[in-house]
Amino acid sequence: MTGGDLAGARAALRDRQGSGARYDAPNAPHAELAWARAGTAFFARALGALPDRELAGPSLLPGWSRAALVAHVGYNARALTRLCEWSRTGVERPMYASADQRAGEIALGASLPARALRSLFAHSGVHLDVEWRDLPEAAWDAPVVTAQGRTVPARETAWMRTREVWVHAVDLGVGARFAELPPALLDRLADDVLAAWRRRGEAPPPTLLPTDRDTRPEVGAGAGPAVSGRMSDLVRWLTGRGAHRLETDGPLPELPRWL
């Protein structure tokens, strides 16, 4: 299908859907939104494979139950929705009133009955997606403040959600794997971790040598020990999820936290 044919097909689809259908603004972060939406489905599949009786069990994230993790992902969508409302209205809506408020939300969510907890995840995700769909062009570049105190354009919310749903789907410990993440997303996650370390002035990053990338250059080249492995295994290690199937020319270094 040519570019003209594709544009015509899109126009015809919009005509069939009518004026009530919602579409992302032309300048929305389309790649990140696609990742976030696919990641929501990825998390939903992992959650769907988890029996209710196992929600109270431990996740792969140390100190977190699966229920707490699901609550965190659900309330994260609510928090990002507040940032989108801030960008759209100009009225300040921080992600969280305080660290205590965030922790209290997660504790409350983790105590919900299984059906209510699953509904929290599903409904909060839909609410956030509707807010994204309704954001006008100017709102995507309006400044908002993250929970870490960084001022970013509202378009950053799509990437923030992408990280949450894909990585925490693996953390649920029901079979989702980093190897299932799209290659371009793995590359972006590696870059995100290294960028976080640079912002905080952390120790020099290791030199990463992905063995399954023909065209991707060394990541972090010129600093730290060289570590090689599949990109999915490198990203799992960088994000603090353990070292598996990695090779290095010395001991694996202790890594700073990611977020």
Short mmCIF file of C-alpha atoms in Angstrom, two decimals, residues 15-224:
data_model
loop_
_atom_site.label_atom_id
_atom_site.label_comp_id
_atom_site.label_asym_id
_atom_site.label_seq_id
_atom_site.Cartn_x
_atom_site.Cartn_y
_atom_site.Cartn_z
CA ASP A 15 -15.51 8.75 8.17
CA ARG A 16 -16.95 5.38 9.20
CA GLN A 17 -16.16 5.91 12.89
CA GLY A 18 -17.82 9.31 12.93
CA SER A 19 -17.22 12.50 14.87
CA GLY A 20 -17.41 10.81 18.27
CA ALA A 21 -14.20 8.81 17.75
CA ARG A 22 -11.04 9.96 19.51
CA TYR A 23 -7.63 10.27 17.86
CA ASP A 24 -4.21 11.25 19.13
CA ALA A 25 -3.14 14.79 18.26
CA PRO A 26 -0.83 15.03 15.22
CA ASN A 27 2.17 15.96 17.39
CA ALA A 28 1.52 13.32 20.08
CA PRO A 29 4.42 10.93 20.86
CA HIS A 30 3.00 8.18 18.67
CA ALA A 31 5.78 5.62 19.11
CA GLU A 32 5.72 5.90 22.90
CA LEU A 33 1.92 5.80 23.00
CA ALA A 34 1.96 2.62 20.91
CA TRP A 35 4.47 1.08 23.33
CA ALA A 36 2.41 2.15 26.35
CA ARG A 37 -0.79 0.68 24.93
CA ALA A 38 0.90 -2.56 23.89
CA GLY A 39 2.56 -2.72 27.31
CA THR A 40 -0.79 -2.31 29.02
CA ALA A 41 -2.02 -5.35 27.12
CA PHE A 42 1.21 -7.19 28.03
CA PHE A 43 0.67 -6.45 31.72
CA ALA A 44 -3.00 -7.40 31.44
CA ARG A 45 -2.08 -10.80 30.00
CA ALA A 46 0.38 -11.42 32.83
CA LEU A 47 -2.19 -10.35 35.40
CA GLY A 48 -4.83 -12.51 33.76
CA ALA A 49 -2.56 -15.56 34.16
CA LEU A 50 -2.33 -14.92 37.90
CA PRO A 51 -4.93 -16.70 40.05
CA ASP A 52 -6.61 -14.58 42.72
CA ARG A 53 -5.13 -16.73 45.48
CA GLU A 54 -1.60 -15.86 44.32
CA LEU A 55 -2.01 -12.07 44.33
CA ALA A 56 -0.83 -11.86 47.94
CA GLY A 57 2.35 -13.79 47.15
CA PRO A 58 5.73 -12.19 46.52
CA SER A 59 6.56 -10.60 43.19
CA LEU A 60 10.04 -10.69 41.68
CA LEU A 61 10.58 -7.16 43.00
CA PRO A 62 12.13 -7.53 46.46
CA GLY A 63 9.80 -6.43 49.24
CA TRP A 64 6.74 -6.14 46.97
CA SER A 65 3.77 -8.46 46.90
CA ARG A 66 2.05 -9.00 43.58
CA ALA A 67 -1.00 -7.17 44.88
CA ALA A 68 1.11 -4.15 45.84
CA LEU A 69 2.71 -4.19 42.40
CA VAL A 70 -0.67 -4.24 40.65
CA ALA A 71 -1.89 -1.43 42.91
CA HIS A 72 1.23 0.59 42.10
CA VAL A 73 0.70 0.18 38.36
CA GLY A 74 -2.95 1.16 38.70
CA TYR A 75 -2.29 4.24 40.79
CA ASN A 76 0.60 5.20 38.51
CA ALA A 77 -1.95 5.55 35.72
CA ARG A 78 -4.02 7.82 37.98
CA ALA A 79 -0.90 9.90 38.75
CA LEU A 80 0.00 10.28 35.07
CA THR A 81 -3.60 11.24 34.34
CA ARG A 82 -3.19 14.09 36.80
CA LEU A 83 -0.13 15.31 34.87
CA CYS A 84 -2.11 15.21 31.64
CA GLU A 85 -4.92 17.22 33.26
CA TRP A 86 -2.30 19.72 34.44
CA SER A 87 -0.95 20.11 30.91
CA ARG A 88 -4.43 20.49 29.44
CA THR A 89 -5.91 22.92 31.98
CA GLY A 90 -2.86 24.76 33.27
CA VAL A 91 -3.99 24.00 36.84
CA GLU A 92 -1.20 22.30 38.79
CA ARG A 93 -1.97 18.62 39.50
CA PRO A 94 1.12 16.86 40.89
CA MET A 95 1.49 13.10 40.53
CA TYR A 96 1.34 12.66 44.31
CA ALA A 97 0.74 15.04 47.18
CA SER A 98 3.64 13.42 49.06
CA ALA A 99 5.65 10.22 49.31
CA ASP A 100 3.39 9.18 52.18
CA GLN A 101 0.31 9.65 50.04
CA ARG A 102 1.82 7.48 47.29
CA ALA A 103 2.75 4.74 49.77
CA GLY A 104 -0.71 4.91 51.33
CA GLU A 105 -2.39 4.47 47.96
CA ILE A 106 -0.34 1.37 47.22
CA ALA A 107 -1.04 -0.11 50.66
CA LEU A 108 -4.76 0.55 50.26
CA GLY A 109 -4.81 -0.93 46.76
CA ALA A 110 -2.95 -4.04 47.88
CA SER A 111 -5.64 -4.65 50.50
CA LEU A 112 -8.50 -4.59 47.98
CA PRO A 113 -10.39 -7.76 47.04
CA ALA A 114 -8.97 -9.38 43.91
CA ARG A 115 -11.83 -8.24 41.67
CA ALA A 116 -11.51 -4.63 42.83
CA LEU A 117 -7.73 -4.68 42.39
CA ARG A 118 -8.04 -5.97 38.84
CA SER A 119 -10.66 -3.29 38.12
CA LEU A 120 -8.31 -0.62 39.47
CA PHE A 121 -5.67 -1.62 36.93
CA ALA A 122 -8.14 -1.85 34.03
CA HIS A 123 -10.14 1.32 34.70
CA SER A 124 -7.16 3.54 35.53
CA GLY A 125 -5.48 2.51 32.31
CA VAL A 126 -8.55 3.35 30.26
CA HIS A 127 -8.85 6.73 32.01
CA LEU A 128 -5.24 7.59 31.18
CA ASP A 129 -5.68 6.54 27.56
CA VAL A 130 -8.79 8.71 27.21
CA GLU A 131 -6.85 11.65 28.64
CA TRP A 132 -4.07 11.08 26.09
CA ARG A 133 -6.60 10.87 23.27
CA ASP A 134 -8.16 14.17 24.31
CA LEU A 135 -4.95 16.16 24.80
CA PRO A 136 -4.76 19.04 22.27
CA GLU A 137 -1.53 19.67 20.43
CA ALA A 138 -0.29 22.47 22.69
CA ALA A 139 -0.82 20.40 25.83
CA TRP A 140 1.69 17.75 24.77
CA ASP A 141 4.52 20.26 25.16
CA ALA A 142 3.24 21.94 28.34
CA PRO A 143 5.66 21.53 31.28
CA VAL A 144 4.73 19.26 34.19
CA VAL A 145 6.74 17.95 37.13
CA THR A 146 7.44 14.26 37.77
CA ALA A 147 7.43 12.58 41.17
CA GLN A 148 11.25 12.84 41.10
CA GLY A 149 11.01 16.63 40.70
CA ARG A 150 12.01 16.80 37.04
CA THR A 151 10.25 19.32 34.82
CA VAL A 152 9.37 17.61 31.54
CA PRO A 153 6.88 18.12 28.71
CA ALA A 154 3.63 16.21 29.13
CA ARG A 155 4.62 13.96 26.22
CA GLU A 156 7.01 12.29 28.67
CA THR A 157 3.99 10.65 30.35
CA ALA A 158 3.76 8.16 27.48
CA TRP A 159 7.32 6.97 28.05
CA MET A 160 6.87 6.95 31.82
CA ARG A 161 3.88 4.65 31.43
CA THR A 162 5.73 2.48 28.92
CA ARG A 163 8.44 1.73 31.49
CA GLU A 164 5.92 0.89 34.19
CA VAL A 165 3.76 -1.60 32.36
CA TRP A 166 6.41 -3.55 30.46
CA VAL A 167 8.94 -3.90 33.28
CA HIS A 168 6.41 -4.56 36.03
CA ALA A 169 4.71 -7.21 33.90
CA VAL A 170 7.97 -9.14 34.19
CA ASP A 171 8.11 -8.34 37.93
CA LEU A 172 4.78 -10.11 38.46
CA GLY A 173 6.69 -13.35 38.04
CA VAL A 174 4.11 -15.26 36.02
CA GLY A 175 6.18 -15.93 32.92
CA ALA A 176 6.56 -12.56 31.18
CA ARG A 177 10.19 -12.07 30.11
CA PHE A 178 12.42 -9.20 29.03
CA ALA A 179 13.08 -11.23 25.88
CA GLU A 180 9.47 -10.54 24.86
CA LEU A 181 9.98 -6.76 24.81
CA PRO A 182 10.35 -5.18 21.35
CA PRO A 183 14.02 -4.66 20.41
CA ALA A 184 13.63 -0.90 20.00
CA LEU A 185 12.02 -0.70 23.43
CA LEU A 186 14.92 -2.61 25.01
CA ASP A 187 17.34 -0.15 23.43
CA ARG A 188 15.32 2.78 24.75
CA LEU A 189 15.23 1.29 28.25
CA ALA A 190 19.01 0.91 28.26
CA ASP A 191 19.40 4.52 27.18
CA ASP A 192 16.90 5.58 29.87
CA VAL A 193 18.87 3.88 32.64
CA LEU A 194 22.16 5.41 31.53
CA ALA A 195 20.54 8.85 31.21
CA ALA A 196 19.20 8.58 34.78
CA TRP A 197 22.70 7.79 36.05
CA ARG A 198 24.16 10.74 34.14
CA ARG A 199 21.57 13.15 35.57
CA ARG A 200 22.47 12.09 39.10
CA GLY A 201 26.22 12.06 38.48
CA GLU A 202 26.48 8.34 39.24
CA ALA A 203 29.48 6.12 38.59
CA PRO A 204 30.56 5.68 34.94
CA PRO A 205 28.36 3.13 33.17
CA PRO A 206 29.72 -0.18 31.95
CA THR A 207 30.46 -0.68 28.28
CA LEU A 208 27.56 -2.77 26.98
CA LEU A 209 28.16 -5.09 24.04
CA PRO A 210 24.80 -6.45 22.80
CA THR A 211 25.42 -9.76 21.05
CA ASP A 212 22.10 -9.68 19.17
CA ARG A 213 22.42 -6.25 17.58
CA ASP A 214 24.10 -5.99 14.19
CA THR A 215 23.91 -2.23 13.86
CA ARG A 216 23.62 -0.88 17.42
CA PRO A 217 26.92 0.63 18.61
CA GLU A 218 28.43 -0.03 22.00
CA VAL A 219 26.39 1.56 24.78
CA GLY A 220 28.36 3.50 27.35
CA ALA A 221 31.57 2.83 25.41
CA GLY A 222 34.71 4.17 26.99
CA ALA A 223 33.78 3.80 30.64
CA GLY A 224 33.51 0.90 33.04
#
